[in-house]
Coordinates of C-alpha atoms in Angstrom, one line a residue:
Chain A
M1 CA 50.8 104.3 88.6
R2 CA 50.0 104.7 84.7
S3 CA 48.8 108.0 83.5
E4 CA 47.2 108.6 80.3
A5 CA 48.8 111.1 77.9
S6 CA 46.2 113.8 76.7
W7 CA 45.2 113.7 73.2
P8 CA 46.9 116.1 71.7
L9 CA 50.3 114.9 73.2
R10 CA 49.3 111.4 71.8
I11 CA 48.9 113.0 68.1
A12 CA 52.1 115.1 68.7
A13 CA 54.1 112.1 69.5
L14 CA 53.0 109.7 66.5
A15 CA 53.4 112.8 64.3
G16 CA 57.0 113.0 65.3
L17 CA 57.5 109.4 65.2
L18 CA 56.1 109.4 61.5
F19 CA 58.4 112.2 60.7
L20 CA 61.5 110.2 62.1
H21 CA 60.6 106.9 60.3
L22 CA 58.2 107.4 57.5
P23 CA 61.4 108.8 55.2
I24 CA 63.4 105.3 56.2
L25 CA 60.3 103.3 54.8
L26 CA 60.1 105.4 51.6
I27 CA 63.7 104.6 50.7
F28 CA 62.8 100.9 51.2
L29 CA 59.8 101.4 48.9
Y30 CA 61.7 103.2 46.3
A31 CA 64.2 100.3 46.1
F32 CA 61.4 98.5 44.6
T33 CA 59.9 101.2 42.2
T34 CA 60.1 100.6 38.3
D35 CA 60.8 104.3 37.8
E36 CA 64.5 104.7 37.6
R37 CA 64.7 108.6 37.1
T38 CA 62.6 110.2 39.6
F39 CA 61.1 109.5 43.0
T40 CA 57.4 109.6 42.0
F41 CA 54.7 108.6 44.6
P42 CA 53.0 106.2 44.4
P43 CA 55.5 104.2 42.4
P44 CA 54.4 103.2 38.9
G45 CA 55.1 99.5 39.6
L46 CA 57.0 97.4 41.7
T47 CA 60.2 95.2 40.8
T48 CA 63.0 93.6 42.4
Q49 CA 65.4 94.2 39.6
W50 CA 67.4 96.7 41.3
F51 CA 69.0 94.3 43.6
A52 CA 70.4 92.4 40.8
V53 CA 71.6 95.7 39.1
A54 CA 73.4 96.7 42.2
W55 CA 74.8 93.3 42.7
N56 CA 76.5 93.7 39.3
R57 CA 77.4 97.2 39.3
A58 CA 81.3 97.2 39.7
D59 CA 81.6 100.7 41.2
I60 CA 79.4 99.8 44.4
W61 CA 82.1 97.0 45.7
P62 CA 85.2 99.2 46.2
P63 CA 83.4 101.7 48.3
L64 CA 81.6 99.0 50.3
M65 CA 85.0 97.0 51.1
L66 CA 86.8 100.4 51.8
S67 CA 83.7 101.4 54.4
L68 CA 83.8 97.9 55.9
Q69 CA 87.7 98.3 56.2
V70 CA 87.6 101.7 57.9
A71 CA 84.9 100.6 60.2
L72 CA 86.7 97.8 61.3
F73 CA 90.4 99.5 61.6
S74 CA 88.9 102.5 63.5
T75 CA 86.7 100.2 65.8
L76 CA 89.8 98.2 66.7
L77 CA 91.8 101.1 67.4
A78 CA 89.0 102.4 69.6
L79 CA 88.5 99.2 71.5
V80 CA 92.3 99.1 72.6
L81 CA 92.5 102.9 73.2
G82 CA 89.0 103.4 74.6
T83 CA 89.5 100.4 77.0
L84 CA 92.9 101.6 78.5
V85 CA 91.6 104.8 78.9
A86 CA 88.6 103.7 80.8
A87 CA 90.8 101.3 82.8
A88 CA 93.2 104.2 83.9
M89 CA 90.2 107.0 84.7
S90 CA 88.3 104.4 86.7
G91 CA 91.4 103.3 88.9
A92 CA 92.7 107.0 89.2
R93 CA 91.4 109.8 91.8
F94 CA 93.1 112.9 91.0
F95 CA 92.7 116.6 90.9
G96 CA 91.1 117.5 87.4
R97 CA 89.7 114.1 86.9
D98 CA 86.2 115.3 86.1
Q99 CA 87.6 117.9 83.4
L100 CA 89.8 115.3 81.8
S101 CA 87.0 112.8 81.4
L102 CA 85.0 115.6 79.4
L103 CA 87.9 116.2 77.6
I104 CA 88.0 112.6 76.7
V105 CA 84.4 112.5 75.5
L106 CA 84.4 116.0 73.9
P107 CA 85.1 114.7 70.3
I108 CA 81.5 113.1 69.9
A109 CA 79.9 116.5 71.1
L110 CA 82.2 118.8 68.5
P111 CA 80.7 119.2 65.1
G112 CA 82.3 117.2 62.5
V113 CA 83.4 120.0 60.7
I114 CA 85.6 121.1 63.5
T115 CA 87.1 117.6 63.8
G116 CA 87.5 117.3 59.9
I117 CA 89.1 120.8 59.9
A118 CA 91.3 120.3 62.9
L119 CA 92.4 116.9 61.3
R120 CA 93.0 118.3 57.7
S121 CA 95.5 120.7 59.1
A122 CA 97.1 118.4 61.6
I123 CA 97.8 115.2 59.2
P124 CA 100.2 117.0 56.8
M125 CA 102.0 118.3 60.0
L126 CA 102.7 114.7 60.6
H127 CA 103.8 114.0 57.3
L128 CA 100.8 111.6 56.3
N129 CA 99.5 111.2 53.1
F130 CA 95.7 111.2 53.2
G131 CA 94.3 107.8 52.5
W132 CA 92.4 105.3 53.9
Q133 CA 94.6 105.2 56.9
T134 CA 94.2 109.2 57.7
I135 CA 90.2 108.2 57.4
V136 CA 90.7 105.6 60.1
L137 CA 92.7 108.3 62.3
G138 CA 89.6 110.5 61.9
H139 CA 86.8 107.9 62.7
A140 CA 88.8 106.7 65.9
T141 CA 88.3 110.0 67.3
F142 CA 84.7 109.6 67.9
C143 CA 84.9 105.9 68.4
I144 CA 87.3 105.7 71.2
V145 CA 84.6 108.1 73.0
I146 CA 81.7 105.4 72.3
V147 CA 84.2 102.4 73.6
Y148 CA 85.2 104.6 76.5
N149 CA 81.8 105.5 77.6
N150 CA 80.7 102.0 77.6
A151 CA 83.8 100.5 79.1
V152 CA 84.0 103.0 81.9
A153 CA 80.2 102.5 83.0
R154 CA 81.3 98.7 83.3
F155 CA 84.4 99.4 85.2
R156 CA 82.3 101.7 87.5
R157 CA 79.7 98.5 88.2
L158 CA 82.8 96.3 88.8
S159 CA 83.4 96.1 92.1
G160 CA 87.4 96.6 92.7
G161 CA 87.5 94.0 95.0
I162 CA 87.4 90.9 92.3
L163 CA 90.5 92.3 91.0
E164 CA 92.1 92.3 94.2
A165 CA 90.5 88.8 95.1
S166 CA 92.0 87.4 92.1
A167 CA 95.6 88.8 92.8
D168 CA 95.2 87.6 96.5
L169 CA 94.6 83.8 95.0
G170 CA 97.7 84.0 93.2
A171 CA 96.8 85.2 89.9
N172 CA 99.3 87.5 87.9
A173 CA 98.4 90.7 86.1
F174 CA 97.8 88.9 82.8
Q175 CA 95.7 86.1 84.6
T176 CA 93.5 88.6 86.2
F177 CA 92.8 90.6 82.8
R178 CA 91.9 86.9 81.0
Y179 CA 89.8 85.4 83.5
I180 CA 88.5 88.2 85.7
L181 CA 88.6 91.7 83.8
L182 CA 87.7 90.3 80.3
P183 CA 84.6 88.4 80.9
N184 CA 83.0 90.9 83.0
L185 CA 84.1 93.7 80.5
G186 CA 83.2 91.5 77.5
T187 CA 79.4 92.6 76.7
A188 CA 80.3 96.3 77.1
L189 CA 83.2 96.2 74.8
L190 CA 81.2 94.0 72.2
A191 CA 78.4 96.7 72.6
G192 CA 80.9 99.5 72.4
G193 CA 82.8 98.2 69.4
M194 CA 79.3 97.5 67.6
L195 CA 78.1 100.9 67.7
A196 CA 81.5 102.5 66.9
F197 CA 81.7 100.4 63.9
A198 CA 78.0 101.5 62.8
L199 CA 79.1 105.3 63.4
S200 CA 82.5 104.6 61.4
F201 CA 80.5 103.0 58.6
D202 CA 78.1 105.7 57.8
E203 CA 80.1 108.8 58.8
V204 CA 80.4 111.4 55.8
I205 CA 81.7 114.9 57.3
V206 CA 85.1 113.6 58.9
T207 CA 85.5 111.4 56.1
T208 CA 85.3 114.2 53.6
F209 CA 87.9 116.0 55.4
T210 CA 90.3 113.2 56.0
A211 CA 89.7 111.2 52.8
G212 CA 92.5 111.6 50.1
T213 CA 91.4 112.2 46.4
G214 CA 90.6 109.6 43.8
A215 CA 88.4 106.6 43.7
A216 CA 90.4 104.7 46.3
S217 CA 89.5 107.1 49.4
K218 CA 85.6 107.4 48.4
T219 CA 83.6 105.5 51.2
L220 CA 80.0 104.0 50.7
P221 CA 78.3 106.9 52.1
I222 CA 80.2 109.3 49.8
W223 CA 79.5 107.3 46.7
M224 CA 75.8 107.4 47.8
L225 CA 75.9 111.2 47.9
D226 CA 77.6 111.1 44.5
E227 CA 75.0 108.7 43.0
L228 CA 72.2 110.9 43.7
I229 CA 73.2 113.5 41.1
R230 CA 73.2 111.0 38.4
P231 CA 69.9 110.7 36.6
R232 CA 69.9 107.0 35.8
Q233 CA 69.3 103.7 37.9
R234 CA 68.4 105.7 40.9
P235 CA 66.9 102.9 42.9
V236 CA 70.3 101.3 42.8
T237 CA 71.3 103.7 45.6
N238 CA 68.2 102.7 47.6
V239 CA 69.2 99.2 47.4
V240 CA 72.5 100.3 48.8
A241 CA 70.8 102.3 51.6
M242 CA 69.1 99.3 52.6
V243 CA 72.3 97.6 53.1
V244 CA 73.7 100.5 54.9
F245 CA 70.9 100.4 57.2
A246 CA 71.1 96.6 57.9
T247 CA 75.1 96.8 58.8
T248 CA 74.4 99.7 61.2
F249 CA 71.0 99.0 62.8
L250 CA 71.6 95.6 63.3
P251 CA 74.8 96.3 65.6
I252 CA 73.1 99.2 67.5
L253 CA 70.1 97.0 68.0
L254 CA 72.4 94.2 69.3
A255 CA 74.5 96.4 71.5
Y256 CA 71.3 97.7 73.1
Y257 CA 70.2 94.1 74.3
L258 CA 73.7 93.5 75.5
T259 CA 74.1 96.5 77.5
R260 CA 70.7 96.4 79.1
E261 CA 71.4 93.1 80.8
G262 CA 73.5 92.4 83.6
S263 CA 72.9 95.5 85.2
E264 CA 73.7 94.2 88.7
T265 CA 77.1 95.3 89.8
A266 CA 79.5 92.8 89.3
G267 CA 81.1 91.3 92.3
S268 CA 79.2 93.1 95.0
G269 CA 76.1 92.0 96.8
K270 CA 76.6 90.0 100.2
Chain B
M1 CA 110.5 79.0 114.9
S2 CA 109.7 82.3 113.5
P3 CA 106.5 83.9 114.1
A4 CA 103.7 83.7 111.5
V5 CA 103.7 87.5 111.0
E6 CA 106.1 90.1 112.3
F7 CA 105.7 94.0 112.1
R8 CA 108.9 96.0 112.7
A9 CA 108.2 99.5 113.2
V10 CA 105.9 99.7 110.4
S11 CA 104.2 102.8 109.2
R12 CA 101.7 103.3 106.5
H13 CA 101.1 107.1 105.9
F14 CA 98.5 108.6 103.1
G15 CA 99.8 111.8 102.8
P16 CA 99.4 113.6 106.0
V17 CA 97.2 111.1 107.4
K18 CA 99.3 108.3 109.7
A19 CA 97.0 105.3 108.9
V20 CA 99.4 103.1 110.6
D21 CA 101.9 104.6 112.9
A22 CA 105.1 102.6 114.1
V23 CA 103.6 99.3 115.0
D24 CA 105.5 96.5 116.3
L25 CA 103.3 93.3 116.4
T26 CA 104.1 89.6 116.5
I27 CA 101.7 87.1 115.7
A28 CA 102.5 83.5 116.6
E29 CA 102.0 80.3 114.0
G30 CA 98.6 78.8 114.8
A31 CA 97.1 81.7 116.5
F32 CA 93.6 83.0 116.1
F33 CA 94.8 86.6 116.3
A34 CA 92.2 89.6 116.2
M35 CA 92.8 93.1 115.3
L36 CA 90.2 95.1 117.0
G37 CA 89.5 98.9 116.7
P38 CA 87.0 101.4 115.6
S39 CA 86.8 102.6 112.0
G40 CA 89.8 104.6 110.9
S41 CA 92.0 102.7 113.6
G42 CA 94.5 101.3 111.3
K43 CA 93.3 97.8 111.7
T44 CA 92.2 97.3 108.3
T45 CA 95.3 98.9 106.7
C46 CA 97.3 96.5 108.7
L47 CA 95.5 93.4 107.4
R48 CA 96.2 94.9 103.8
L49 CA 99.9 95.5 104.6
I50 CA 100.1 91.8 105.5
S51 CA 98.3 90.8 102.0
G52 CA 100.4 93.0 100.1
F53 CA 97.8 95.3 98.6
E54 CA 99.3 98.3 100.8
Q55 CA 103.2 98.9 101.3
P56 CA 105.0 100.2 104.3
S57 CA 106.1 103.5 104.3
Y58 CA 108.3 102.9 106.9
G59 CA 109.4 99.6 108.8
Q60 CA 109.5 95.8 107.6
I61 CA 107.2 93.2 107.5
R62 CA 108.1 89.6 108.0
I63 CA 105.8 86.4 106.9
F64 CA 107.4 83.2 108.6
G65 CA 110.6 85.2 108.8
E66 CA 110.8 86.5 105.0
D67 CA 111.1 90.0 104.6
V68 CA 107.8 90.6 102.1
S69 CA 108.8 94.0 101.0
A70 CA 109.4 93.0 97.4
V71 CA 106.8 90.3 97.4
P72 CA 103.7 91.3 95.4
P73 CA 100.2 89.9 96.7
H74 CA 99.9 87.0 94.2
L75 CA 103.3 85.7 95.4
R76 CA 102.5 85.8 99.0
N77 CA 101.4 82.3 100.7
V78 CA 98.6 84.3 102.4
N79 CA 95.0 84.5 101.3
T80 CA 92.1 86.7 102.3
V81 CA 88.2 86.6 102.8
F82 CA 87.1 89.8 102.0
Q83 CA 84.6 92.2 103.8
D84 CA 82.3 92.0 100.7
Y85 CA 83.5 88.4 99.8
A86 CA 84.4 89.7 96.2
L87 CA 83.2 86.4 94.7
F88 CA 83.7 86.1 90.8
P89 CA 79.8 86.9 89.5
H90 CA 80.7 85.1 86.1
M91 CA 81.9 81.9 87.6
N92 CA 79.8 79.3 89.5
V93 CA 80.6 78.2 93.0
R94 CA 83.2 75.7 91.9
D95 CA 85.2 77.6 89.8
N96 CA 85.3 80.4 92.3
V97 CA 86.7 78.0 94.7
A98 CA 89.2 76.3 92.4
Y99 CA 90.3 79.7 90.7
G100 CA 93.4 79.9 92.8
L101 CA 94.3 76.3 92.0
M102 CA 93.6 77.0 88.3
V103 CA 96.0 80.0 87.9
K104 CA 98.7 77.9 89.5
G105 CA 97.9 75.4 86.7
M106 CA 96.2 72.5 88.6
G107 CA 94.6 70.4 86.0
R108 CA 90.7 70.5 85.6
A109 CA 89.8 67.2 87.2
A110 CA 92.1 67.5 90.3
R111 CA 91.4 71.0 91.0
H112 CA 87.5 70.3 90.8
A113 CA 87.9 67.6 93.1
K114 CA 89.5 69.9 95.8
A115 CA 87.2 72.4 95.2
E116 CA 84.2 70.0 96.2
A117 CA 86.1 68.6 99.1
M118 CA 86.4 72.1 100.3
L119 CA 82.8 73.0 99.8
D120 CA 82.2 69.8 101.9
L121 CA 84.4 71.2 104.6
V122 CA 82.3 74.6 104.7
K123 CA 79.1 72.5 104.6
L124 CA 78.1 73.8 101.1
D125 CA 78.4 70.4 99.2
G126 CA 76.1 70.1 96.3
Y127 CA 76.3 73.9 95.5
G128 CA 79.1 73.9 93.4
G129 CA 77.2 74.5 90.2
R130 CA 75.5 77.5 91.4
K131 CA 76.2 81.2 90.7
P132 CA 77.4 83.4 93.9
A133 CA 74.1 85.5 93.0
Q134 CA 71.7 82.5 93.6
L135 CA 73.4 82.0 97.2
S136 CA 72.2 83.8 100.5
G137 CA 74.8 86.0 102.2
G138 CA 75.9 83.2 104.9
Q139 CA 76.8 80.8 101.9
R140 CA 78.5 83.4 99.9
Q141 CA 80.6 83.8 103.1
R142 CA 81.2 80.2 102.9
V143 CA 82.1 80.1 99.5
A144 CA 84.5 83.0 100.2
L145 CA 86.2 80.9 103.0
A146 CA 86.5 77.8 100.8
R147 CA 88.0 79.9 98.1
A148 CA 90.8 81.2 100.6
L149 CA 91.4 78.0 102.3
V150 CA 91.7 75.8 99.1
G151 CA 95.3 76.7 98.3
E152 CA 96.5 75.9 101.6
P153 CA 97.5 79.2 102.8
R154 CA 99.9 79.4 106.0
V155 CA 98.2 82.7 107.1
L156 CA 94.4 83.3 106.4
L157 CA 93.4 86.8 106.5
L158 CA 89.6 87.8 107.4
D159 CA 88.3 91.4 107.0
E160 CA 85.2 91.9 109.2
P161 CA 84.4 88.5 108.0
L162 CA 80.9 88.4 109.9
G163 CA 79.9 92.2 109.7
A164 CA 77.4 91.2 106.7
L165 CA 75.3 88.5 108.6
D166 CA 72.6 88.7 110.8
L167 CA 73.1 88.1 114.7
K168 CA 71.8 84.5 114.7
L169 CA 74.2 83.5 111.6
R170 CA 77.1 85.4 113.0
E171 CA 77.2 83.5 116.4
A172 CA 77.0 80.0 114.4
M173 CA 79.5 81.3 112.1
Q174 CA 81.8 82.5 114.7
D175 CA 81.7 78.9 116.6
E176 CA 82.4 77.3 113.0
L177 CA 85.4 79.6 112.2
K178 CA 86.8 78.8 115.5
S179 CA 86.4 75.1 115.2
L180 CA 87.6 75.5 111.5
Q181 CA 90.7 77.1 112.6
R182 CA 91.6 74.5 115.3
R183 CA 91.1 71.5 112.9
L184 CA 93.2 73.1 110.1
G185 CA 95.8 74.8 112.3
I186 CA 96.3 77.7 110.0
T187 CA 97.2 81.1 111.4
F188 CA 93.8 83.2 111.4
V189 CA 94.1 86.8 111.4
F190 CA 90.9 88.9 111.6
V191 CA 89.7 92.1 111.5
T192 CA 86.8 93.3 113.4
H193 CA 85.2 96.4 115.1
D194 CA 83.1 94.1 117.2
Q195 CA 84.5 93.7 120.7
G196 CA 82.2 90.9 121.7
E197 CA 83.4 89.1 118.5
A198 CA 87.1 89.5 119.2
L199 CA 87.1 88.5 122.9
S200 CA 85.1 85.2 122.2
M201 CA 87.0 84.1 119.0
A202 CA 90.7 85.1 119.5
D203 CA 93.4 83.7 121.2
S204 CA 95.1 87.1 121.5
L205 CA 94.3 90.4 120.0
A206 CA 95.6 93.8 119.2
V207 CA 93.5 96.8 120.2
F208 CA 94.0 99.6 117.4
H209 CA 93.6 103.3 118.1
N210 CA 94.7 106.1 115.9
G211 CA 97.0 103.9 113.9
K212 CA 98.8 102.6 117.0
I213 CA 98.3 99.4 119.2
A214 CA 96.9 100.6 122.5
Q215 CA 97.3 97.2 123.9
I216 CA 98.1 93.5 122.7
G217 CA 97.1 90.4 125.0
T218 CA 94.7 87.7 125.8
P219 CA 91.0 88.4 125.8
S220 CA 90.9 88.3 129.5
Q221 CA 93.9 90.5 130.0
I222 CA 92.6 93.2 127.8
Y223 CA 89.2 93.0 129.2
T224 CA 90.3 92.9 133.1
Q225 CA 93.6 95.0 132.6
P226 CA 93.0 97.9 130.0
A227 CA 96.3 99.2 129.4
T228 CA 94.8 102.7 128.5
R229 CA 91.5 104.7 129.1
F230 CA 90.7 103.9 125.4
V231 CA 90.9 100.3 125.7
A232 CA 88.8 100.3 128.7
D233 CA 86.1 102.2 127.4
F234 CA 86.2 100.5 123.9
V235 CA 86.4 97.0 125.2
G236 CA 83.3 96.2 127.3
S237 CA 82.3 99.8 128.2
S238 CA 84.1 100.0 131.5
N239 CA 83.8 102.5 134.1
L240 CA 86.4 105.3 134.1
L241 CA 87.3 106.7 137.4
P242 CA 89.1 110.0 137.5
P243 CA 92.2 110.0 139.9
A244 CA 90.4 111.9 142.6
L245 CA 87.7 109.1 142.9
T246 CA 90.4 106.5 142.7
A247 CA 92.3 107.8 145.4
S248 CA 89.0 107.9 147.6
L249 CA 88.5 104.3 147.0
G250 CA 92.1 103.5 148.4
G251 CA 93.8 103.5 145.0
P252 CA 96.8 105.6 143.7
P253 CA 95.8 109.2 142.4
K254 CA 95.4 107.9 138.7
W255 CA 92.8 106.7 136.2
S256 CA 91.2 103.6 136.8
S257 CA 88.7 101.1 135.6
L258 CA 86.0 99.4 137.1
R259 CA 83.9 96.7 135.4
P260 CA 80.0 97.1 135.7
E261 CA 79.4 93.3 136.6
A262 CA 82.4 93.7 139.4
L263 CA 79.9 96.1 141.6
H264 CA 77.6 94.6 143.8
L265 CA 74.9 96.0 146.1
A266 CA 76.1 96.3 149.3
Q267 CA 74.9 94.2 152.1
S268 CA 74.5 96.1 155.5
A269 CA 77.8 95.5 157.0
A270 CA 80.2 94.4 153.8
P271 CA 83.7 95.4 154.2
G272 CA 86.0 96.9 151.7
P273 CA 85.4 99.9 149.5
A274 CA 82.3 101.2 148.6
L275 CA 80.4 103.7 146.0
T276 CA 77.4 105.6 147.3
G277 CA 75.2 107.8 145.2
T278 CA 71.6 108.2 143.9
V279 CA 70.2 105.8 141.1
Q280 CA 69.8 107.7 138.0
G281 CA 68.4 105.2 135.6
Q282 CA 68.1 101.4 135.2
R283 CA 67.6 99.2 132.0
Y284 CA 66.2 95.6 132.2
L285 CA 68.6 93.4 130.1
G286 CA 67.1 89.6 131.0
L287 CA 70.3 88.3 132.3
G288 CA 70.2 91.2 135.0
T289 CA 69.5 95.1 135.2
R290 CA 72.1 97.9 134.3
V291 CA 71.8 100.6 136.9
T292 CA 73.6 104.0 136.3
L293 CA 74.1 106.4 139.4
A294 CA 76.0 109.4 139.9
V295 CA 79.0 109.4 142.5
Q296 CA 80.9 112.7 143.0
G297 CA 80.0 113.9 139.5
T298 CA 81.1 110.8 137.7
E299 CA 78.5 108.7 136.0
I300 CA 78.9 105.0 137.2
A301 CA 77.2 101.8 135.5
A302 CA 76.8 98.6 137.4
F303 CA 75.3 95.5 136.2
L304 CA 73.1 93.6 138.8
P305 CA 72.3 90.1 137.9
A306 CA 68.8 89.1 137.9
G307 CA 67.1 88.4 141.4
T308 CA 68.7 91.7 143.0
Q309 CA 66.5 94.1 144.5
V310 CA 67.2 97.2 142.5
P311 CA 66.3 100.4 144.5
P312 CA 64.0 102.7 142.5
E313 CA 65.1 105.8 140.4
G314 CA 66.3 108.7 143.0
A315 CA 66.8 106.3 145.7
P316 CA 70.3 106.2 147.3
I317 CA 72.4 103.2 146.6
T318 CA 75.7 101.7 148.0
L319 CA 77.8 99.5 145.6
T320 CA 80.5 97.2 146.7
F321 CA 83.5 95.6 145.0
A322 CA 86.8 93.4 145.7
P323 CA 89.4 95.7 145.7
A324 CA 91.4 93.7 143.1
A325 CA 88.7 94.8 140.5
L326 CA 90.0 98.4 140.5
H327 CA 92.5 98.1 137.6
V328 CA 94.6 101.3 137.9
I329 CA 95.7 102.7 134.4
D330 CA 99.1 103.4 134.6
A331 CA 99.6 104.7 130.9
E332 CA 98.4 108.2 130.0

C-alpha cells in the first residue's frame, strides 16, 4: 500500500533536500564565475578559465598528492586490520562480546576533536614525529571501523558451513581463504575500502591534530580552508572542491551499489 | 583387515556437557552405517569427530587403523555431505564438484572431466554451468553428493542428508543412496533422527541416547530386540510393559516390549498369552487400524491389519500374540 504524504510534510521534505544540496550546486556554479574576489549571486559572467588556472597552480599538487597518499595507506591499513578483527569477532562466542564490538566501532562515534587530542598526546609517547605517517594512523582509527562494519555484516551472512566444506574437501587454510572466503568477502571489502578512502580523503579535524607543521603535512581539505582566507582566485577553490566531490562521491556511490546486491546469504539455502 | 572407523572410549565434552560419553564403536569397511538418535544425543558430534571438525576430549579414533588424533580435516580421506549442503554460492555446479580436485592440484581439463562424470552418476548431466541458487533442493543435494564423492573418499559422511527434502523425493533418494553405496563400495556413515530412514537404509546402526550408544545392531535386531526402554520407545514406538504386566503374561518380572503389529484380535479359543482391556481410541491408517486400549493401567497400542473387525470405542477387546514377540529388556 502506498500512502500519500500530506502537503506540509512534502514541502518540509523538499525544503530539507534543497537545504542539503543547494550549497553543493552553488559550489559548482561559482567554479565558473568571472568574479574572483567575492561570491556574488547571480555571477556576473561564466568562464572555464579557473580550471586552467587551478591546473597550473603549483601549490595545489602537493596537498592533492598527500591526501591521496594518506587515504591510500589508511585504507590499506584499515582493510587488513578491519578484516582480521571482523573474522575474529564473527567466529567467536564469549562473555563481553557485544561490549567489545561496541568498543571497536566507538572511534567513529567519538567527536573528531577527542580522537585528535588523544592521538596528539599519545603519538609523542611512542617517540614518533608528526608527519604524513601519523595522519595515516589518525585516519586509520575510523577507517578500520568502516571496513569492520562492512566485513562483519558479510561474515554474518556467510554460512559457516562453506568454510568447513572447503576444508573437508582437502583445502588448506590458505586455499580456503583464497578460493572461498575472499570471493565471498570481496565486494564487502571493496565497498568498505572505498568508503574509508572517501572518509580519509576529506577529513580535517583529526588531520589537524595529527599533522606535523610545514607544507609537507598540509592535506587538500586543509589547503582549501587556508585558501578561503585569500582574496584572490577564489573560484580555484571551487574547482578543487569539485575534484574532492568527485573523488569522494563516486566511491561512495559505487560502495552503495556493491553492498546492495548479493543480499542473499552465501552458502545457505536448501 | 582393520575396520573403516573405530572409536575407542571416545568422549567429547563441551564444558560440563558430555556430548559424547565414552563411546566404543566399530564400523566395518563397505558398511552402510546409521547413527540414529534424537537431537542432542551426540550423533552429529560423532560424525564431526570422524570428519575432524571436533577433537575427542578423551579416547582415540582410528580410520582404517590409523590414529587420526593429529590429522586435520583437510588431510583426512573422508568427505562429508553437509546438512545444509554448504555449496559454494559463487561457483557453478561443475566448479563446486571439481573443487576437491582443484585444491589437490589437478589440471583444469582433467578435473572438469571427472566432475562431469560424477554429475552423470548423480543424474545431473548438463547442469554443470548453473549456479547453486538456480537448483532445486533435491538437485543441490545431488551436487553436494557428487562433490563429496569426486575425490574418491574411503568413508563418506552424511549429516541428515534427506532432512530438507519433501517426502516423495526423500523416498526416491533413499533408494538412490542405497544403490550408489552398493555400486561404489564406499563406507557410508549417515546421521539421522528418522528411525524409518535408518531402518530401511542401513546395514547396521547405532542408537544414540544422551551421548552414549544405547544399542548397536542390524535393523531387525534393533527393531525386534531393543536393548533398553529408550530404544524400544524411540525405534518404532513399541509398547513398553512394566514388570508386573510382563509377569502376568508369563514373563520374568522385568520391563518388556511388545510391537503393536505383533498383537492380533483374539479368536474365540486361541491359546497363548492374551491382553484384555477396553478400546480407548482408534485411528484408521489405510494399511490397517491403530487401536489403543488400557490394560492394568498401561496404555497399549495394537496395529490391526485392514479387514479386521475392530470393536467400537468402550467395548471390551482381547488381543493375543506369539510368546516369542514379548521381548524382555534386561538392561535398566
